[in-house]
Short mmCIF file of C-alpha atoms in Angstrom, two decimals:
data_model
loop_
_atom_site.label_atom_id
_atom_site.label_comp_id
_atom_site.label_asym_id
_atom_site.label_seq_id
_atom_site.Cartn_x
_atom_site.Cartn_y
_atom_site.Cartn_z
CA MET Z 14 -7.54 27.96 37.98
CA ASN Z 15 -9.10 24.40 36.13
CA ILE Z 16 -10.96 24.38 33.08
CA ARG Z 17 -12.48 21.76 31.18
CA PRO Z 18 -12.76 22.83 27.52
CA ARG Z 19 -16.41 22.27 26.62
CA ARG Z 20 -16.40 24.46 22.85
CA SER Z 21 -18.67 21.86 21.08
CA ALA Z 22 -20.45 19.00 22.56
CA LEU Z 23 -22.36 16.48 19.84
CA TYR Z 24 -25.55 14.61 20.20
CA LEU Z 25 -25.22 11.04 18.57
CA PRO Z 26 -27.56 8.41 18.94
CA ALA Z 27 -26.57 5.85 21.02
CA SER Z 28 -29.09 3.31 18.95
CA ASN Z 29 -25.94 4.46 15.78
CA PRO Z 30 -22.84 1.80 16.13
CA ARG Z 31 -21.57 3.63 13.67
CA ALA Z 32 -22.15 6.68 15.30
CA LEU Z 33 -20.96 5.57 18.58
CA GLU Z 34 -17.64 4.21 16.66
CA LYS Z 35 -17.14 7.09 15.26
CA ALA Z 36 -17.44 9.64 17.86
CA ARG Z 37 -14.06 8.28 19.35
CA THR Z 38 -12.31 10.10 16.06
CA LEU Z 39 -14.52 13.21 16.21
CA PRO Z 40 -12.74 16.60 17.00
CA CYS Z 41 -15.47 17.39 19.68
CA ASP Z 42 -14.67 18.27 22.94
CA VAL Z 43 -18.03 16.43 24.28
CA VAL Z 44 -19.79 13.26 23.12
CA ILE Z 45 -23.27 12.92 24.75
CA LEU Z 46 -24.41 9.53 23.81
CA ASP Z 47 -28.10 10.19 23.27
CA LEU Z 48 -31.47 8.17 24.47
CA GLU Z 49 -33.48 10.51 23.91
CA ASP Z 50 -35.22 12.69 21.68
CA ALA Z 51 -32.36 11.67 18.87
CA VAL Z 52 -34.11 7.75 19.32
CA ALA Z 53 -37.43 6.24 18.52
CA PRO Z 54 -39.59 4.63 20.87
CA ASP Z 55 -39.09 1.22 19.42
CA ALA Z 56 -34.96 1.22 19.64
CA LYS Z 57 -34.67 2.74 22.96
CA ALA Z 58 -33.71 -0.54 24.65
CA LEU Z 59 -31.00 -0.81 21.83
CA ALA Z 60 -29.69 2.33 22.78
CA ARG Z 61 -29.81 1.74 26.36
CA ALA Z 62 -27.64 -1.32 26.07
CA GLN Z 63 -25.29 0.17 23.25
CA ALA Z 64 -24.95 3.28 25.18
CA VAL Z 65 -23.93 1.29 28.83
CA GLU Z 66 -21.49 -1.26 26.33
CA ALA Z 67 -19.87 2.31 25.05
CA VAL Z 68 -18.74 3.66 28.25
CA ARG Z 69 -18.14 0.40 29.26
CA ALA Z 70 -15.38 0.15 26.36
CA GLY Z 71 -14.50 3.59 26.62
CA GLY Z 72 -11.71 4.81 24.12
CA PHE Z 73 -12.72 8.03 23.48
CA GLY Z 74 -9.82 10.29 25.15
CA ALA Z 75 -10.19 13.18 26.18
CA ARG Z 76 -13.63 14.08 25.01
CA GLU Z 77 -15.48 14.51 28.17
CA LEU Z 78 -18.43 11.73 27.98
CA VAL Z 79 -22.26 12.02 28.52
CA VAL Z 80 -24.93 10.12 28.05
CA ARG Z 81 -28.65 12.20 27.91
CA VAL Z 82 -31.38 9.82 29.27
CA ASN Z 83 -34.70 10.15 28.99
CA GLY Z 84 -37.05 11.57 31.32
CA LEU Z 85 -38.57 10.30 34.35
CA GLU Z 86 -41.88 10.81 33.62
CA THR Z 87 -41.36 8.95 30.50
CA PRO Z 88 -41.65 4.57 30.57
CA TRP Z 89 -37.81 4.21 29.55
CA GLY Z 90 -36.28 6.88 32.30
CA ALA Z 91 -35.69 4.94 34.91
CA ASP Z 92 -34.17 1.77 33.57
CA ASP Z 93 -31.72 4.24 31.54
CA LEU Z 94 -30.70 5.50 35.08
CA ARG Z 95 -30.61 2.14 36.67
CA ALA Z 96 -28.67 0.81 33.36
CA LEU Z 97 -26.23 3.71 33.87
CA ALA Z 98 -25.40 2.04 37.73
CA GLY Z 99 -21.84 0.99 38.54
CA LEU Z 100 -20.85 3.08 35.33
CA ALA Z 101 -18.74 5.81 35.82
CA PRO Z 102 -19.22 7.91 32.49
CA ASP Z 103 -18.31 11.98 33.28
CA ALA Z 104 -22.12 13.04 33.12
CA VAL Z 105 -25.82 12.18 33.11
CA LEU Z 106 -27.58 14.62 30.94
CA VAL Z 107 -31.50 14.75 32.08
CA PRO Z 108 -34.22 16.60 30.03
CA LYS Z 109 -37.07 19.04 30.37
CA VAL Z 110 -35.60 19.76 34.43
CA SER Z 111 -38.18 22.30 35.77
CA ASP Z 112 -37.20 22.89 39.55
CA GLY Z 113 -35.08 21.90 42.24
CA GLY Z 114 -37.61 18.99 42.99
CA ASP Z 115 -36.72 17.69 39.71
CA ILE Z 116 -33.10 17.44 40.88
CA ALA Z 117 -33.18 16.19 43.64
CA ALA Z 118 -35.38 12.80 42.18
CA TYR Z 119 -32.64 12.43 38.94
CA GLN Z 120 -30.18 13.10 42.34
CA ALA Z 121 -31.65 9.81 44.03
CA PHE Z 122 -30.98 7.43 40.93
CA LEU Z 123 -27.54 8.45 40.81
CA SER Z 124 -26.72 6.81 44.45
CA GLU Z 125 -25.03 3.62 42.71
CA THR Z 126 -23.20 5.90 40.43
CA PRO Z 127 -19.83 6.53 41.42
CA GLU Z 128 -19.10 9.87 43.28
CA THR Z 129 -17.11 11.61 40.25
CA VAL Z 130 -20.69 11.44 37.70
CA ARG Z 131 -21.83 14.81 37.23
CA LEU Z 132 -25.32 15.23 37.06
CA TRP Z 133 -26.15 17.82 33.96
CA ALA Z 134 -29.41 19.55 33.26
CA MET Z 135 -31.10 20.68 30.57
CA ILE Z 136 -33.12 24.06 30.78
CA GLU Z 137 -35.93 23.48 28.01
CA THR Z 138 -38.86 23.90 29.82
CA THR Z 139 -40.64 27.45 30.18
CA ARG Z 140 -41.82 26.70 33.97
CA SER Z 141 -37.46 26.16 34.52
CA LEU Z 142 -37.54 29.82 33.03
CA PHE Z 143 -38.99 30.94 36.23
CA ARG Z 144 -37.09 28.97 38.55
CA LEU Z 145 -33.39 29.34 37.12
CA ASP Z 146 -32.11 29.87 39.75
CA GLY Z 147 -33.55 27.76 42.60
CA ILE Z 148 -32.42 24.77 40.14
CA ALA Z 149 -29.29 26.21 39.75
CA ARG Z 150 -29.16 26.69 43.80
CA MET Z 151 -29.44 22.87 43.80
CA SER Z 152 -25.90 22.20 43.09
CA ALA Z 153 -24.57 22.57 46.86
CA ASP Z 154 -26.33 19.45 47.64
CA THR Z 155 -26.44 17.51 44.62
CA ARG Z 156 -24.63 16.27 42.07
CA LEU Z 157 -25.14 19.24 39.56
CA SER Z 158 -22.84 20.82 38.19
CA ALA Z 159 -24.43 22.24 34.25
CA PHE Z 160 -26.86 23.59 32.37
CA VAL Z 161 -27.48 22.98 29.02
CA LEU Z 162 -30.11 24.83 26.72
CA GLY Z 163 -32.38 22.63 24.62
CA THR Z 164 -33.79 25.81 22.70
CA ASN Z 165 -35.83 23.32 20.49
CA ASP Z 166 -38.10 22.36 23.07
CA LEU Z 167 -38.41 25.75 24.89
CA ALA Z 168 -39.28 26.99 21.18
CA LYS Z 169 -42.38 24.62 21.07
CA GLU Z 170 -43.57 25.08 24.23
CA MET Z 171 -43.45 29.46 24.03
CA GLY Z 172 -45.31 28.81 20.18
CA ALA Z 173 -41.91 31.13 19.39
CA THR Z 174 -40.31 31.03 16.06
CA LEU Z 175 -36.07 29.87 16.40
CA THR Z 176 -34.76 32.40 13.83
CA THR Z 177 -30.57 33.01 13.52
CA PRO Z 178 -31.03 36.07 16.08
CA ARG Z 179 -33.14 34.14 18.22
CA LEU Z 180 -34.89 37.47 19.51
CA PRO Z 181 -37.31 35.49 21.30
CA PHE Z 182 -35.06 33.63 23.85
CA VAL Z 183 -32.64 36.53 24.56
CA GLY Z 184 -33.93 37.11 28.25
CA ALA Z 185 -34.04 33.42 28.84
CA LEU Z 186 -30.38 32.86 27.12
CA GLY Z 187 -29.00 35.43 29.67
CA LEU Z 188 -30.84 34.45 32.65
CA ALA Z 189 -29.75 30.91 32.40
CA VAL Z 190 -25.96 31.79 31.93
CA ALA Z 191 -26.26 34.45 35.03
CA ALA Z 192 -28.06 31.30 36.80
CA ALA Z 193 -25.33 28.69 35.74
CA ARG Z 194 -22.50 31.57 36.97
CA ALA Z 195 -24.34 32.27 39.96
CA TYR Z 196 -23.48 28.92 41.29
CA GLY Z 197 -20.18 27.92 39.60
CA LEU Z 198 -22.28 25.54 36.90
CA ALA Z 199 -21.24 25.01 33.12
CA ILE Z 200 -23.64 26.33 30.65
CA LEU Z 201 -24.35 24.95 26.94
CA ASP Z 202 -25.79 26.68 24.20
CA GLY Z 203 -28.38 25.26 22.29
CA VAL Z 204 -28.33 23.62 18.97
CA PHE Z 205 -28.31 25.11 15.52
CA ASN Z 206 -30.56 23.05 13.24
CA GLU Z 207 -29.69 24.45 9.90
CA LEU Z 208 -26.84 22.02 8.59
CA GLU Z 209 -26.42 23.57 5.17
CA ASP Z 210 -25.99 27.04 6.97
CA GLU Z 211 -22.80 27.53 8.34
CA ALA Z 212 -22.62 31.47 8.14
CA GLY Z 213 -25.43 31.38 10.57
CA LEU Z 214 -24.19 28.65 12.77
CA VAL Z 215 -20.68 30.51 12.79
CA GLU Z 216 -23.12 34.24 13.99
CA GLN Z 217 -25.09 32.00 16.33
CA CYS Z 218 -21.84 30.77 17.94
CA ARG Z 219 -20.65 34.35 18.17
CA GLN Z 220 -24.07 35.35 20.18
CA GLY Z 221 -23.00 32.32 22.23
CA VAL Z 222 -19.50 33.73 22.84
CA GLU Z 223 -21.37 37.51 23.48
CA PHE Z 224 -23.67 35.73 26.34
CA GLY Z 225 -20.93 33.53 27.91
CA PHE Z 226 -22.01 30.24 27.32
CA ASP Z 227 -18.73 27.59 27.86
CA GLY Z 228 -20.03 26.17 24.19
CA LYS Z 229 -22.46 24.70 22.27
CA THR Z 230 -24.75 21.57 21.61
CA LEU Z 231 -24.21 20.06 17.91
CA ILE Z 232 -26.40 17.53 15.63
CA HIS Z 233 -23.67 16.78 13.41
CA PRO Z 234 -20.19 16.17 13.09
CA ARG Z 235 -19.71 19.22 10.31
CA GLN Z 236 -20.48 21.58 12.67
CA ILE Z 237 -17.81 21.10 15.56
CA GLU Z 238 -15.23 22.95 13.06
CA PRO Z 239 -16.68 26.15 13.52
CA CYS Z 240 -17.81 26.06 16.86
CA ASN Z 241 -14.71 25.06 18.49
CA ALA Z 242 -13.22 28.04 16.20
CA ALA Z 243 -15.88 30.08 17.86
CA PHE Z 244 -15.29 29.04 21.73
CA SER Z 245 -11.73 29.18 22.07
CA PRO Z 246 -9.54 32.63 23.07
CA SER Z 247 -8.71 34.51 19.91
CA ALA Z 248 -4.89 35.39 19.24
CA GLU Z 249 -6.02 39.11 20.24
CA ALA Z 250 -8.02 38.07 23.40
CA ILE Z 251 -4.64 35.98 24.39
CA ARG Z 252 -2.65 38.95 23.67
CA TRP Z 253 -4.66 41.13 26.28
CA ALA Z 254 -5.02 38.79 28.61
CA GLU Z 255 -1.34 38.35 28.81
CA THR Z 256 -0.63 42.12 28.94
CA ILE Z 257 -3.22 42.64 32.02
CA LEU Z 258 -1.25 39.30 33.94
CA ALA Z 259 1.81 41.19 33.15
CA ALA Z 260 0.96 44.64 34.02
CA PHE Z 261 -0.55 43.19 37.71
CA ASP Z 262 2.36 41.62 37.75
CA LEU Z 263 4.72 45.62 38.07
CA PRO Z 264 5.87 45.65 41.53
CA GLU Z 265 4.58 49.48 40.70
CA ASN Z 266 0.95 47.85 40.82
CA ALA Z 267 0.94 45.40 43.61
CA GLY Z 268 -2.25 46.26 45.34
CA LYS Z 269 -3.86 48.31 42.47
CA GLY Z 270 -7.51 48.17 42.35
CA ALA Z 271 -7.22 49.61 39.21
CA ILE Z 272 -4.49 50.31 36.48
CA ARG Z 273 -3.92 51.90 32.99
CA VAL Z 274 -2.96 49.65 29.70
CA GLU Z 275 -2.22 50.61 27.14
CA GLY Z 276 -4.75 53.48 27.09
CA ARG Z 277 -7.49 51.61 29.16
CA MET Z 278 -8.61 51.25 32.23
CA VAL Z 279 -8.36 47.83 33.27
CA GLU Z 280 -9.39 46.84 37.03
CA ARG Z 281 -9.20 44.04 39.62
CA LEU Z 282 -12.26 41.99 37.72
CA HIS Z 283 -10.29 41.98 34.33
CA LEU Z 284 -7.51 40.25 35.46
CA VAL Z 285 -10.07 37.39 37.05
CA ALA Z 286 -11.30 37.01 33.32
CA ALA Z 287 -7.61 37.71 31.55
CA ARG Z 288 -6.89 34.65 33.99
CA ARG Z 289 -9.98 32.55 33.00
CA THR Z 290 -8.88 33.42 29.60
CA LEU Z 291 -5.63 32.01 29.55
CA ALA Z 292 -7.50 29.06 31.51
CA ILE Z 293 -9.21 28.28 28.29
CA ARG Z 294 -6.37 27.93 25.99
CA ASP Z 295 -4.05 25.60 28.28
CA ALA Z 296 -7.28 23.35 28.15
CA VAL Z 297 -7.43 23.94 24.66
CA ALA Z 298 -3.95 23.43 23.78
CA GLY Z 299 -4.07 20.53 26.35
#
């Protein structure tokens, strides 16, 4: 099972050269060079140029390198995508996707980038929540490989309050994860805005783990370590996964659909989950 760790995905404004340099040393799994929300209109061209140079220069090590472009409906989106022609970040993250047609439009702009470049989509509009299946289904014919939740924009459109427990968004979060998993997509949780509230961040990361997210998007380096800890398998989870694998490997359990392990009923679906847990452990260690 080949799983790439995406526990922590840090947004960094591409207009800030110091941030771009620091990104090469941070312990996050994903670096997102942001041309959109984190960049003022008068700095868009500079951010684009510096992102292009950063992708060309490389030096991000094992970190996954993603560029978030401006939307095609803005004055900068098409130029952002054209600037990436011929370059090979790991992925291009596109904002405010509302339906499968948006995915098709962005896919067309990626024709000049290497085949290895994936397409990630922000789920952050109210319209998208009613079209999650159709959007995720586009992965069959496009480069779409991940969803990223944009909870701030969702809160704005809904007129909802974005608290730590995120009660108004529970349904949306669950459905987004379900749609992603139905089509084999990775999925990252939205950001936590309160930089001084580490307890709140830890709680929201715990919630994200329970929902089944692969990791969380972040807005400050200080959020990386708590996020990495939350989305890494615990020692007990690893022990239990190894126990399940060992139990199913016993000759007397060959071919059985369900067995008893340490007083618990374990089915083959738990075996799949156990293998995923150990794959994540190995990916993080690697």
